[in-house]
CSV table of C-alpha atoms in Angstrom, one decimal:
chain,number,residue,atom,x,y,z
F,28,MET,CA,0.0,0.0,0.0
F,29,ARG,CA,2.7,2.5,1.0
F,30,LEU,CA,4.9,1.3,-1.8
F,31,ALA,CA,2.1,1.8,-4.3
F,32,ALA,CA,1.7,5.4,-3.1
F,33,LEU,CA,5.4,6.0,-3.6
F,34,LEU,CA,5.6,4.6,-7.1
F,35,PRO,CA,4.3,7.6,-9.0
F,36,ALA,CA,6.7,9.9,-7.1
F,37,LEU,CA,9.6,7.5,-7.8
F,38,ALA,CA,8.8,7.3,-11.5
F,39,LEU,CA,8.7,11.1,-11.7
F,40,GLY,CA,12.0,11.3,-10.0
F,41,LEU,CA,13.6,8.8,-12.4
F,42,ALA,CA,12.1,10.7,-15.4
F,43,ALA,CA,13.6,13.9,-14.1
F,44,CYS,CA,17.0,12.2,-13.7
F,45,ALA,CA,16.9,10.8,-17.2
F,46,SER,CA,16.2,14.1,-18.9
F,47,THR,CA,18.1,16.6,-16.8
F,48,PRO,CA,21.8,16.6,-16.1
F,49,PRO,CA,22.5,17.1,-12.4
F,50,ASP,CA,24.0,20.6,-13.1
F,51,ALA,CA,21.3,21.8,-15.4
F,52,VAL,CA,20.2,24.5,-13.0
F,53,ARG,CA,22.9,27.0,-13.6
F,54,GLY,CA,23.4,30.3,-15.4
F,55,SER,CA,24.3,30.4,-19.0
F,56,GLY,CA,26.5,33.6,-19.1
F,57,ASP,CA,29.8,31.6,-18.9
F,58,LEU,CA,29.0,28.9,-21.4
F,59,GLY,CA,30.5,28.4,-24.9
F,60,VAL,CA,30.8,26.1,-27.8
F,61,VAL,CA,33.9,24.6,-29.4
F,62,ILE,CA,33.5,23.3,-32.9
F,63,GLU,CA,35.1,19.9,-33.6
F,64,ARG,CA,34.9,20.4,-37.4
F,65,ALA,CA,35.8,17.0,-38.8
F,66,ALA,CA,33.7,15.1,-36.3
F,67,GLY,CA,30.5,17.1,-36.9
F,68,ARG,CA,30.4,17.6,-33.2
F,69,VAL,CA,30.5,20.5,-30.7
F,70,GLN,CA,31.9,20.6,-27.2
F,71,ILE,CA,30.0,22.6,-24.6
F,72,VAL,CA,32.4,24.4,-22.3
F,73,GLU,CA,32.3,27.0,-19.5
F,74,HIS,CA,34.9,29.7,-18.7
F,75,SER,CA,34.3,30.1,-15.0
F,76,HIS,CA,36.4,27.0,-14.3
F,77,ASP,CA,37.7,26.4,-17.8
F,78,SER,CA,36.1,23.0,-18.3
F,79,ARG,CA,34.4,20.9,-20.8
F,80,LEU,CA,30.8,20.0,-19.8
F,81,GLY,CA,29.9,17.6,-22.6
F,82,THR,CA,29.5,17.1,-26.4
F,83,VAL,CA,26.7,17.2,-28.9
F,84,ALA,CA,27.1,15.2,-32.1
F,85,GLY,CA,25.3,14.8,-35.4
F,86,LEU,CA,25.6,18.4,-36.7
F,87,GLY,CA,26.8,17.5,-40.2
F,88,ASP,CA,29.7,19.3,-42.1
F,89,LEU,CA,31.2,21.8,-39.7
F,90,SER,CA,33.9,23.2,-41.9
F,91,HIS,CA,33.5,27.0,-41.6
F,92,ALA,CA,30.9,26.5,-38.9
F,93,HIS,CA,29.5,29.6,-37.2
F,94,VAL,CA,27.5,29.9,-34.0
F,95,ALA,CA,25.0,32.6,-32.8
F,96,PHE,CA,23.2,32.5,-29.5
F,97,SER,CA,19.6,33.0,-28.3
F,98,ARG,CA,19.4,36.1,-26.1
F,99,ASP,CA,18.9,34.0,-22.9
F,100,GLY,CA,22.2,32.3,-23.7
F,101,ARG,CA,20.6,28.9,-23.5
F,102,TYR,CA,20.6,27.9,-27.1
F,103,ALA,CA,23.4,27.8,-29.7
F,104,TYR,CA,22.4,28.1,-33.3
F,105,VAL,CA,25.1,26.2,-35.2
F,106,PHE,CA,25.4,26.9,-38.9
F,107,GLY,CA,27.1,24.1,-40.9
F,108,ARG,CA,28.7,24.2,-44.3
F,109,ASP,CA,26.2,21.7,-45.6
F,110,GLY,CA,23.3,24.1,-44.8
F,111,GLY,CA,22.5,22.4,-41.5
F,112,LEU,CA,21.0,24.8,-38.9
F,113,THR,CA,21.0,23.1,-35.5
F,114,LYS,CA,19.6,24.6,-32.3
F,115,VAL,CA,21.6,23.1,-29.4
F,116,ASP,CA,20.4,23.3,-25.9
F,117,LEU,CA,23.5,24.2,-23.9
F,118,LEU,CA,21.9,23.2,-20.6
F,119,THR,CA,20.5,19.8,-21.4
F,120,ARG,CA,23.3,19.3,-24.0
F,121,ARG,CA,20.9,18.0,-26.6
F,122,ILE,CA,19.7,19.0,-30.1
F,123,ALA,CA,16.5,21.0,-29.6
F,124,ARG,CA,15.8,21.3,-33.3
F,125,ARG,CA,17.6,20.8,-36.6
F,126,ILE,CA,16.9,21.6,-40.2
F,127,VAL,CA,18.8,21.6,-43.4
F,128,GLN,CA,18.1,25.0,-44.9
F,129,ALA,CA,20.5,25.4,-47.8
F,130,GLY,CA,23.0,23.5,-49.9
F,131,ASN,CA,26.0,25.5,-48.8
F,132,SER,CA,26.0,27.9,-45.9
F,133,ILE,CA,28.6,30.0,-44.0
F,134,GLY,CA,26.9,31.4,-41.0
F,135,GLY,CA,24.1,33.5,-39.6
F,136,SER,CA,23.0,35.9,-36.9
F,137,VAL,CA,20.1,36.7,-34.5
F,138,SER,CA,17.8,39.7,-34.8
F,139,GLN,CA,17.8,42.6,-32.3
F,140,ASP,CA,14.6,41.3,-30.6
F,141,GLY,CA,16.0,37.7,-30.5
F,142,LYS,CA,13.0,36.4,-32.4
F,143,LEU,CA,14.6,35.7,-35.8
F,144,VAL,CA,17.6,33.6,-36.8
F,145,VAL,CA,18.9,34.6,-40.2
F,146,ALA,CA,21.3,32.4,-42.3
F,147,GLN,CA,23.7,33.6,-45.0
F,148,ASN,CA,24.1,31.1,-47.8
F,149,TYR,CA,26.3,30.5,-50.8
F,150,GLU,CA,23.9,27.9,-52.4
F,151,PRO,CA,21.3,29.1,-53.0
F,152,GLY,CA,22.9,32.5,-52.8
F,153,GLY,CA,20.9,34.7,-50.4
F,154,ILE,CA,19.7,34.9,-46.8
F,155,LYS,CA,16.8,33.2,-45.0
F,156,ALA,CA,15.0,34.1,-41.9
F,157,PHE,CA,13.7,31.6,-39.4
F,158,ASP,CA,11.6,31.7,-36.2
F,159,ALA,CA,14.2,31.5,-33.4
F,160,ASP,CA,11.9,29.1,-31.4
F,161,THR,CA,10.7,26.7,-34.0
F,162,LEU,CA,13.2,27.3,-36.9
F,163,GLU,CA,10.1,27.7,-39.2
F,164,LEU,CA,11.1,29.5,-42.4
F,165,LEU,CA,9.6,33.0,-42.4
F,166,ALA,CA,11.3,34.6,-45.3
F,167,ASP,CA,13.6,33.7,-48.2
F,168,VAL,CA,15.6,36.6,-49.6
F,169,PRO,CA,17.6,35.5,-52.7
F,170,ALA,CA,20.7,37.6,-53.5
F,171,GLU,CA,19.6,37.9,-57.1
F,172,TYR,CA,21.7,40.5,-58.9
F,173,ALA,CA,20.9,39.8,-62.5
F,174,PRO,CA,18.0,37.7,-63.9
F,175,GLY,CA,18.6,34.1,-62.7
F,176,LYS,CA,21.9,35.0,-61.1
F,177,PHE,CA,22.4,34.7,-57.4
F,178,SER,CA,25.5,35.8,-55.4
F,179,ARG,CA,27.2,34.1,-52.5
F,180,VAL,CA,26.5,36.1,-49.4
F,181,VAL,CA,29.2,37.1,-46.9
F,182,GLY,CA,29.6,39.3,-43.8
F,183,LEU,CA,26.0,39.1,-42.5
F,184,ALA,CA,25.6,41.2,-39.4
F,185,ASP,CA,22.5,42.1,-37.3
F,186,VAL,CA,21.9,45.8,-36.7
F,187,PRO,CA,19.3,47.7,-34.7
F,188,GLY,CA,15.8,47.9,-36.2
F,189,GLN,CA,15.4,44.2,-37.1
F,190,ARG,CA,17.8,44.8,-40.0
F,191,PHE,CA,20.6,42.7,-41.3
F,192,VAL,CA,23.5,44.0,-43.4
F,193,TYR,CA,25.5,41.7,-45.7
F,194,ALA,CA,27.7,41.8,-48.8
F,195,LEU,CA,27.5,40.0,-52.2
F,196,PHE,CA,30.8,38.5,-53.2
F,197,ASP,CA,29.8,37.9,-56.8
F,198,ALA,CA,27.9,41.2,-57.3
F,199,ASP,CA,30.0,43.9,-55.6
F,200,GLU,CA,27.1,45.1,-53.5
F,201,ILE,CA,26.1,45.7,-49.9
F,202,ARG,CA,22.5,45.0,-49.0
F,203,VAL,CA,20.4,45.9,-46.0
F,204,THR,CA,17.3,43.8,-45.4
F,205,ASP,CA,14.7,45.0,-42.9
F,206,PHE,CA,12.7,42.2,-41.2
F,207,SER,CA,10.3,44.5,-39.2
F,208,ASP,CA,7.6,42.5,-40.8
F,209,PRO,CA,9.3,39.1,-40.9
F,210,ARG,CA,7.3,37.7,-43.7
F,211,LYS,CA,7.6,40.8,-45.8
F,212,PRO,CA,11.3,41.8,-45.7
F,213,VAL,CA,12.4,45.0,-47.5
F,214,THR,CA,15.8,45.1,-49.1
F,215,THR,CA,17.9,48.1,-50.1
F,216,ARG,CA,20.9,47.7,-52.4
F,217,TYR,CA,24.1,49.7,-52.3
F,218,PRO,CA,26.9,49.4,-54.9
F,219,ALA,CA,30.2,48.5,-53.2
F,220,GLY,CA,33.8,47.6,-54.1
F,221,LYS,CA,35.1,44.6,-55.9
F,222,GLN,CA,34.5,41.1,-54.4
F,223,PRO,CA,33.7,41.8,-50.7
F,224,TYR,CA,34.9,38.7,-48.8
F,225,ASP,CA,33.5,39.5,-45.3
F,226,GLY,CA,32.0,42.3,-43.3
F,227,LEU,CA,31.6,43.7,-39.8
F,228,VAL,CA,29.5,46.3,-38.0
F,229,THR,CA,31.0,48.6,-35.3
F,230,PRO,CA,29.7,47.7,-31.8
F,231,ASP,CA,27.2,50.6,-31.9
F,232,GLY,CA,25.7,49.1,-35.1
F,233,ARG,CA,26.3,52.3,-37.0
F,234,TYR,CA,29.0,51.4,-39.6
F,235,PHE,CA,29.2,48.4,-41.8
F,236,LEU,CA,32.6,47.6,-43.3
F,237,ALA,CA,33.1,45.2,-46.1
F,238,GLY,CA,36.7,43.9,-46.7
F,239,LEU,CA,37.5,43.6,-50.4
F,240,PHE,CA,39.3,40.8,-52.1
F,241,GLY,CA,39.2,42.2,-55.7
F,242,GLU,CA,40.9,45.5,-54.8
F,243,ASP,CA,42.9,47.0,-52.0
F,244,GLY,CA,40.4,48.8,-49.8
F,245,VAL,CA,37.4,48.5,-47.6
F,246,SER,CA,33.8,49.6,-48.4
F,247,LEU,CA,32.1,51.6,-45.7
F,248,LEU,CA,28.3,52.2,-45.2
F,249,ASP,CA,27.0,54.5,-42.5
F,250,LEU,CA,23.7,53.0,-41.5
F,251,TRP,CA,22.7,56.3,-39.8
F,252,LYS,CA,23.0,57.9,-43.3
F,253,PRO,CA,22.6,55.1,-45.7
F,254,GLU,CA,21.3,57.5,-48.4
F,255,ALA,CA,24.9,58.8,-48.7
F,256,GLY,CA,25.9,55.4,-50.1
F,257,VAL,CA,29.1,53.4,-49.8
F,258,ARG,CA,32.5,55.1,-49.5
F,259,LYS,CA,35.9,53.5,-49.8
F,260,ILE,CA,38.5,53.6,-47.1
F,261,LEU,CA,42.1,52.4,-46.9
F,262,SER,CA,42.0,52.6,-50.7
F,263,GLY,CA,45.1,51.2,-52.4
F,264,TYR,CA,46.8,50.1,-49.2
F,265,GLY,CA,48.9,47.6,-51.1
F,266,ARG,CA,50.2,50.2,-53.6
F,267,GLY,CA,53.8,49.5,-54.7
F,268,GLU,CA,54.0,46.2,-52.9
F,269,GLU,CA,53.6,42.8,-54.5
F,270,LYS,CA,50.3,41.1,-53.5
F,271,LEU,CA,51.1,37.6,-52.1
F,272,PRO,CA,48.9,34.6,-52.9
F,273,VAL,CA,46.1,34.4,-50.3
F,274,PHE,CA,45.9,30.9,-48.9
F,275,LYS,CA,43.0,31.7,-46.6
F,276,MET,CA,40.5,34.6,-46.6
F,277,PRO,CA,40.6,36.9,-43.5
F,278,HIS,CA,37.6,37.1,-41.3
F,279,LEU,CA,36.0,40.3,-40.0
F,280,ARG,CA,33.6,40.9,-37.1
F,281,GLY,CA,32.8,43.7,-34.6
F,282,TRP,CA,35.9,43.1,-32.6
F,283,SER,CA,38.0,45.3,-34.8
F,284,LEU,CA,37.5,48.5,-32.9
F,285,ALA,CA,40.1,49.3,-30.3
F,286,ALA,CA,41.5,52.6,-28.8
F,287,GLY,CA,39.4,54.7,-31.3
F,288,GLN,CA,40.8,52.9,-34.3
F,289,VAL,CA,39.7,50.0,-36.5
F,290,TRP,CA,42.4,47.2,-36.9
F,291,LEU,CA,42.0,45.2,-40.0
F,292,PRO,CA,43.8,42.4,-41.8
F,293,ALA,CA,45.5,43.4,-45.1
F,294,VAL,CA,44.7,41.0,-47.9
F,295,GLY,CA,47.8,39.5,-49.5
F,296,HIS,CA,50.2,41.4,-47.3
F,297,HIS,CA,51.9,40.7,-43.9
F,298,GLU,CA,50.3,43.7,-42.3
F,299,VAL,CA,47.6,44.9,-39.9
F,300,LEU,CA,46.0,48.1,-41.2
F,301,ILE,CA,44.8,50.9,-38.8
F,302,ALA,CA,42.2,53.5,-39.6
F,303,ASP,CA,40.7,56.2,-37.4
F,304,ALA,CA,37.2,55.3,-36.5
F,305,GLY,CA,36.0,58.9,-36.8
F,306,SER,CA,37.7,60.2,-40.0
F,307,TRP,CA,38.3,56.7,-41.4
F,308,ALA,CA,41.7,57.9,-42.6
F,309,GLU,CA,44.6,55.4,-42.5
F,310,THR,CA,46.7,56.1,-39.4
F,311,GLY,CA,49.2,53.3,-39.6
F,312,ARG,CA,50.3,49.7,-40.4
F,313,ILE,CA,51.9,47.1,-38.3
F,314,PRO,CA,54.1,44.5,-39.9
F,315,VAL,CA,53.2,41.0,-38.7
F,316,LYS,CA,54.4,37.4,-39.2
F,317,GLY,CA,52.1,36.4,-42.0
F,318,GLN,CA,48.8,37.2,-43.6
F,319,PRO,CA,46.3,37.9,-40.9
F,320,VAL,CA,43.1,35.9,-40.7
F,321,PHE,CA,41.6,37.2,-37.4
F,322,VAL,CA,42.6,40.6,-36.1
F,323,MET,CA,40.7,40.6,-32.8
F,324,ALA,CA,40.7,43.3,-30.1
F,325,ARG,CA,40.6,42.3,-26.4
F,326,PRO,CA,37.3,43.6,-25.1
F,327,ASP,CA,39.0,46.6,-23.4
F,328,GLY,CA,40.8,47.4,-26.6
F,329,ARG,CA,44.3,47.7,-25.2
F,330,GLN,CA,45.5,44.6,-27.1
F,331,VAL,CA,44.8,43.3,-30.6
F,332,TRP,CA,45.5,39.5,-31.2
F,333,VAL,CA,46.3,38.2,-34.7
F,334,ASN,CA,46.5,34.8,-36.2
F,335,PHE,CA,47.6,33.9,-39.7
F,336,ALA,CA,46.8,32.1,-42.9
F,337,PHE,CA,48.5,28.9,-44.0
F,338,PRO,CA,51.5,28.4,-43.9
F,339,ASP,CA,52.2,30.7,-40.9
F,340,ASN,CA,49.2,29.4,-39.0
F,341,GLU,CA,51.1,28.1,-36.0
F,342,TRP,CA,51.8,31.7,-34.9
F,343,VAL,CA,49.9,34.2,-32.9
F,344,GLN,CA,51.0,37.8,-32.3
F,345,VAL,CA,49.8,40.4,-29.8
F,346,ILE,CA,49.8,44.1,-30.7
F,347,ASP,CA,49.8,46.8,-28.0
F,348,THR,CA,47.3,49.4,-29.3
F,349,VAL,CA,49.0,52.3,-27.5
F,350,GLU,CA,52.5,51.5,-28.5
F,351,ARG,CA,51.4,50.2,-31.9
F,352,ARG,CA,53.9,47.4,-32.0
F,353,VAL,CA,53.9,43.6,-31.6
F,354,VAL,CA,54.6,42.9,-28.0
F,355,HIS,CA,54.3,39.1,-28.0
F,356,THR,CA,54.8,36.3,-30.5
F,357,PHE,CA,54.1,32.7,-29.6
F,358,SER,CA,52.7,29.4,-30.9
F,359,PRO,CA,50.0,27.7,-28.9
F,360,GLY,CA,49.9,24.8,-31.3
F,361,LYS,CA,49.7,23.8,-35.0
F,362,ALA,CA,47.1,25.4,-37.3
F,363,VAL,CA,45.6,28.0,-34.9
F,364,LEU,CA,42.2,28.6,-36.5
F,365,HIS,CA,40.3,30.8,-34.0
F,366,MET,CA,40.4,32.8,-30.8
F,367,GLU,CA,37.7,33.9,-28.3
F,368,PHE,CA,38.1,36.3,-25.4
F,369,THR,CA,36.3,35.8,-22.1
F,370,PRO,CA,33.7,38.6,-21.9
F,371,ARG,CA,36.0,41.0,-20.0
F,372,GLY,CA,39.2,39.8,-21.6
F,373,GLU,CA,41.4,38.3,-18.8
F,374,HIS,CA,41.7,35.1,-20.8
F,375,VAL,CA,41.7,34.1,-24.4
F,376,TRP,CA,40.9,30.6,-25.7
F,377,LEU,CA,42.8,29.6,-28.9
F,378,SER,CA,42.0,26.5,-31.0
F,379,SER,CA,44.9,24.5,-32.6
F,380,ARG,CA,43.3,22.3,-35.2
F,381,ASP,CA,46.4,20.1,-35.9
F,382,SER,CA,47.4,19.9,-32.2
F,383,ASN,CA,43.9,18.8,-31.2
F,384,ARG,CA,43.7,21.2,-28.3
F,385,VAL,CA,42.3,24.5,-27.1
F,386,SER,CA,44.7,26.6,-25.1
F,387,ILE,CA,43.6,29.1,-22.5
F,388,VAL,CA,46.0,32.0,-22.2
F,389,ASP,CA,46.2,34.8,-19.6
F,390,THR,CA,46.2,38.0,-21.6
F,391,ALA,CA,48.2,40.0,-19.1
F,392,THR,CA,51.1,37.5,-18.5
F,393,PHE,CA,50.7,35.4,-21.7
F,394,ALA,CA,51.0,32.3,-19.6
F,395,VAL,CA,49.1,29.2,-20.7
F,396,ILE,CA,46.6,28.6,-18.0
F,397,LYS,CA,45.2,25.3,-19.2
F,398,GLU,CA,45.0,23.1,-22.3
F,399,LEU,CA,41.8,21.2,-23.1
F,400,PRO,CA,41.8,18.3,-25.6
F,401,ALA,CA,39.6,18.7,-28.6
F,402,ASP,CA,39.3,16.9,-31.9
F,403,ALA,CA,40.5,19.2,-34.7
F,404,PRO,CA,38.9,22.3,-33.1
F,405,SER,CA,38.0,25.4,-35.2
F,406,GLY,CA,35.6,28.1,-34.0
F,407,ILE,CA,35.2,28.9,-30.3
F,408,PHE,CA,32.0,30.9,-29.4
F,409,PHE,CA,31.0,32.2,-25.9
F,410,THR,CA,27.4,33.1,-25.0
F,411,ALA,CA,28.4,36.7,-24.3
F,412,ARG,CA,28.1,37.2,-28.0
F,413,ALA,CA,24.3,37.0,-27.5
F,414,GLN,CA,24.4,40.5,-25.9
F,415,ARG,CA,26.4,42.2,-28.6
F,416,ILE,CA,25.3,43.9,-31.8
F,417,GLY,CA,26.7,42.4,-35.0
F,418,PHE,CA,27.7,38.9,-33.8
K,6,MET,CA,48.7,-32.8,-70.2
K,7,ASP,CA,49.1,-31.0,-73.5
K,8,ARG,CA,52.5,-29.3,-73.4
K,9,SER,CA,51.7,-26.8,-76.2
K,10,LEU,CA,48.6,-25.6,-74.2
K,11,LEU,CA,50.7,-25.2,-71.1
K,12,LEU,CA,53.2,-23.2,-73.1
K,13,HIS,CA,50.4,-20.9,-74.5
K,14,VAL,CA,49.1,-20.2,-71.0
K,15,ALA,CA,52.6,-19.4,-69.8
K,16,VAL,CA,53.2,-17.0,-72.7
K,17,LEU,CA,49.9,-15.3,-72.2
K,18,LEU,CA,50.5,-14.9,-68.5
K,19,GLY,CA,53.9,-13.4,-69.3
K,20,LEU,CA,52.5,-11.0,-71.8
K,21,THR,CA,49.8,-9.9,-69.4
K,22,ALA,CA,52.5,-9.2,-66.7
K,23,ILE,CA,54.5,-7.1,-69.1
K,24,ALA,CA,51.3,-5.1,-70.2
K,25,VAL,CA,50.4,-4.4,-66.5
K,26,GLY,CA,53.9,-3.4,-65.7
K,27,THR,CA,54.0,-1.0,-68.6
K,28,ALA,CA,50.7,0.6,-67.7
K,29,GLN,CA,51.9,1.2,-64.1
K,30,SER,CA,55.2,2.7,-65.1
K,31,ALA,CA,53.3,5.1,-67.5
K,32,GLU,CA,51.4,6.6,-64.6
K,33,ALA,CA,53.0,9.4,-62.4
K,34,PRO,CA,55.1,8.1,-59.5
K,35,GLN,CA,53.1,7.7,-56.3
K,36,PRO,CA,54.2,9.9,-53.4
K,37,GLU,CA,55.5,8.0,-50.3
K,38,PRO,CA,52.7,6.9,-47.9
K,39,ALA,CA,53.6,9.6,-45.3
K,40,ARG,CA,53.6,12.3,-48.0
K,41,GLN,CA,50.2,11.0,-49.3
K,42,LYS,CA,48.8,11.4,-45.8
K,43,ALA,CA,50.2,14.9,-45.6
K,44,LEU,CA,48.7,15.8,-49.0
K,45,VAL,CA,45.3,14.4,-48.0
K,46,HIS,CA,45.4,16.5,-44.9
K,47,MET,CA,46.4,19.6,-46.8
K,48,VAL,CA,43.6,19.2,-49.4
K,49,ARG,CA,40.9,18.5,-46.8
K,50,GLN,CA,42.0,21.0,-44.2
K,51,ASP,CA,43.7,23.9,-46.0
K,52,CYS,CA,42.2,23.7,-49.5
K,53,GLY,CA,39.0,23.0,-47.5
K,54,SER,CA,39.1,26.5,-46.1
K,55,CYS,CA,37.6,27.6,-49.5
K,56,HIS,CA,36.4,24.3,-51.1
K,57,GLY,CA,34.9,22.8,-47.9
K,58,MET,CA,36.3,20.0,-45.8
K,59,ARG,CA,34.1,17.6,-47.8
K,60,LEU,CA,35.2,19.4,-51.0
K,61,THR,CA,31.6,20.3,-51.8
K,62,GLY,CA,32.5,23.9,-52.4
K,63,GLY,CA,32.4,27.3,-50.7
K,64,LEU,CA,34.1,30.4,-51.9
K,65,GLY,CA,35.9,28.0,-54.2
K,66,PRO,CA,34.0,25.5,-56.4
K,67,ALA,CA,33.2,21.9,-55.5
K,68,LEU,CA,36.1,19.5,-56.1
K,69,THR,CA,33.9,16.4,-56.5
K,70,PRO,CA,34.4,13.8,-59.3
K,71,GLU,CA,31.2,14.9,-61.1
K,72,ARG,CA,32.3,18.5,-61.1
K,73,LEU,CA,35.9,17.8,-62.3
K,74,ALA,CA,35.1,15.1,-64.8
K,75,ALA,CA,35.1,17.4,-67.8
K,76,TRP,CA,38.4,19.1,-66.9
K,77,PRO,CA,41.6,17.7,-68.4
K,78,ASP,CA,44.1,16.6,-65.8
K,79,ASP,CA,46.9,18.9,-67.0
K,80,SER,CA,44.7,21.9,-66.7
K,81,LEU,CA,43.8,21.0,-63.1
K,82,VAL,CA,47.4,20.4,-62.3
K,83,ALA,CA,48.3,23.8,-63.7
K,84,THR,CA,45.5,25.4,-61.6
K,85,ILE,CA,46.9,23.8,-58.4
K,86,ILE,CA,50.5,24.8,-59.2
K,87,HIS,CA,49.9,28.3,-60.6
K,88,GLY,CA,46.5,29.4,-59.4
K,89,ARG,CA,43.8,31.0,-61.5
K,90,PRO,CA,44.2,34.7,-62.2
K,91,GLY,CA,41.1,36.8,-61.6
K,92,THR,CA,39.8,34.3,-59.0
K,93,ALA,CA,40.7,33.7,-55.3
K,94,MET,CA,42.6,30.5,-56.2
K,95,PRO,CA,46.3,31.0,-55.4
K,96,GLY,CA,49.2,28.9,-56.8
K,97,TRP,CA,50.5,26.2,-54.4
K,98,ALA,CA,53.9,25.7,-56.1
K,99,ARG,CA,55.6,26.5,-52.8
K,100,PHE,CA,54.1,23.5,-51.1
K,101,LEU,CA,53.9,20.7,-53.7
K,102,ASN,CA,55.4,19.7,-57.1
K,103,GLU,CA,53.6,18.8,-60.4
K,104,SER,CA,53.7,15.1,-59.8
K,105,GLU,CA,52.1,15.5,-56.4
K,106,ALA,CA,49.5,17.8,-57.9
K,107,GLY,CA,48.9,15.1,-60.5
K,108,TRP,CA,48.4,12.5,-57.7
K,109,ILE,CA,45.9,14.8,-56.0
K,110,VAL,CA,44.0,15.4,-59.3
K,111,ALA,CA,43.7,11.6,-59.9
K,112,ARG,CA,42.4,11.1,-56.4
K,113,LEU,CA,39.9,14.0,-56.7
K,114,LYS,CA,38.5,12.5,-59.9
K,115,HIS,CA,37.9,9.2,-58.2
K,116,GLY,CA,36.6,10.3,-54.9
K,117,PHE,CA,39.1,11.8,-52.5
K,118,PRO,CA,40.4,9.8,-49.5
K,119,PRO,CA,39.1,10.7,-46.1
K,120,LEU,CA,41.2,12.1,-43.2
K,121,ASP,CA,42.3,9.3,-40.9
């Protein structure tokens, strides 16, 4: 009799144990995702104690994978090369939803209100908006630039007003799509420079910068005065120098602003370019060890960290933004693909694909704090991105 | 046993062996196993930056057997070694020679080996 009364409670208890990891009741502000690209798997990590919490597999082709986060920091939207879009629950460490939304995709972003997830695609060229809860398709915005011709989309960034800015590699354009009415998006087109390869917005969401592959320079659109159109900055930065073959495209994002300047990778040159973030005039160049891929400011802007394209990709250099010189050069491992700072920048996590590890480095002393094993890791993404414009 | 039949069989076997030997020597020399492994890694990981780790394309086109079937081998070798002007494809002559590029092209056309 007493046992019979206990059984339902016992069953409930067991069910709770089966579905909820013991540490599921926790905050999400210190969580992150490490991409294990070849395995189609992500690690879920936390940076309060620098540990791995678990893995989630079955995410498809994760070469060039990108991650955006829900505004509550609970879900990671993982964009795979094969068009897979997977919503991963970081607390239960399970796949919440998964769709295949394109043939070839390179990333995506979340809207200002957190309700839309927008993917940027190479095939079919364009962007698509999904309901952030259900991943239901709300709008398909093809990047058609001539009848029947669709461009690959790069540099997608969310900006205030439910808008997304992006560039068209094949059509030399910047576009702004307004999803205020998610099922009836409105797109505005702006002619830009030749072959934009990636883009970024400044942390206030005001300026969109598209790096150019087809010419030396950067296209700039002021989103507070879009009617003024696109202007070119850092024009002809490679003048008089031989452009080297580019073995990996650089990547841009809103971490480029530091100490009132933007710090950008030169394409085909062993240099970091500096421009004033008010006048946009070039103010300097820093010679570095190879062709920069990520030029990433520490959140306080006092340092800029740089990694490099093949074959110099074992190196990382740190620039002091006041002294404007390289103050540290080191190798955390082979094929360093990505870096991610903790939200206030005391540590940086670096992935070394060919050393199968993630190194956690103190940004003040440059000491390696810890190394975590990972299977050919590439991107590292912390949930603090959820609270930033343009990530 | 018929001696003349046995002789015929032996001659045929010998001729076949010679023919197979000739066909093999006409093909480009194979890189050493360790070098093959390094080349597979380079194609999947570093060429994969643009072409995708599964070689299904990205900023660079897909490198699948279907996509490459119509291209002559020597033109693909030249593309790997010298790059393609006007596109983002750089020349890789610093990192491999023509015979290694030929080995890669042959593998690409028949389905590229996986990473181990």
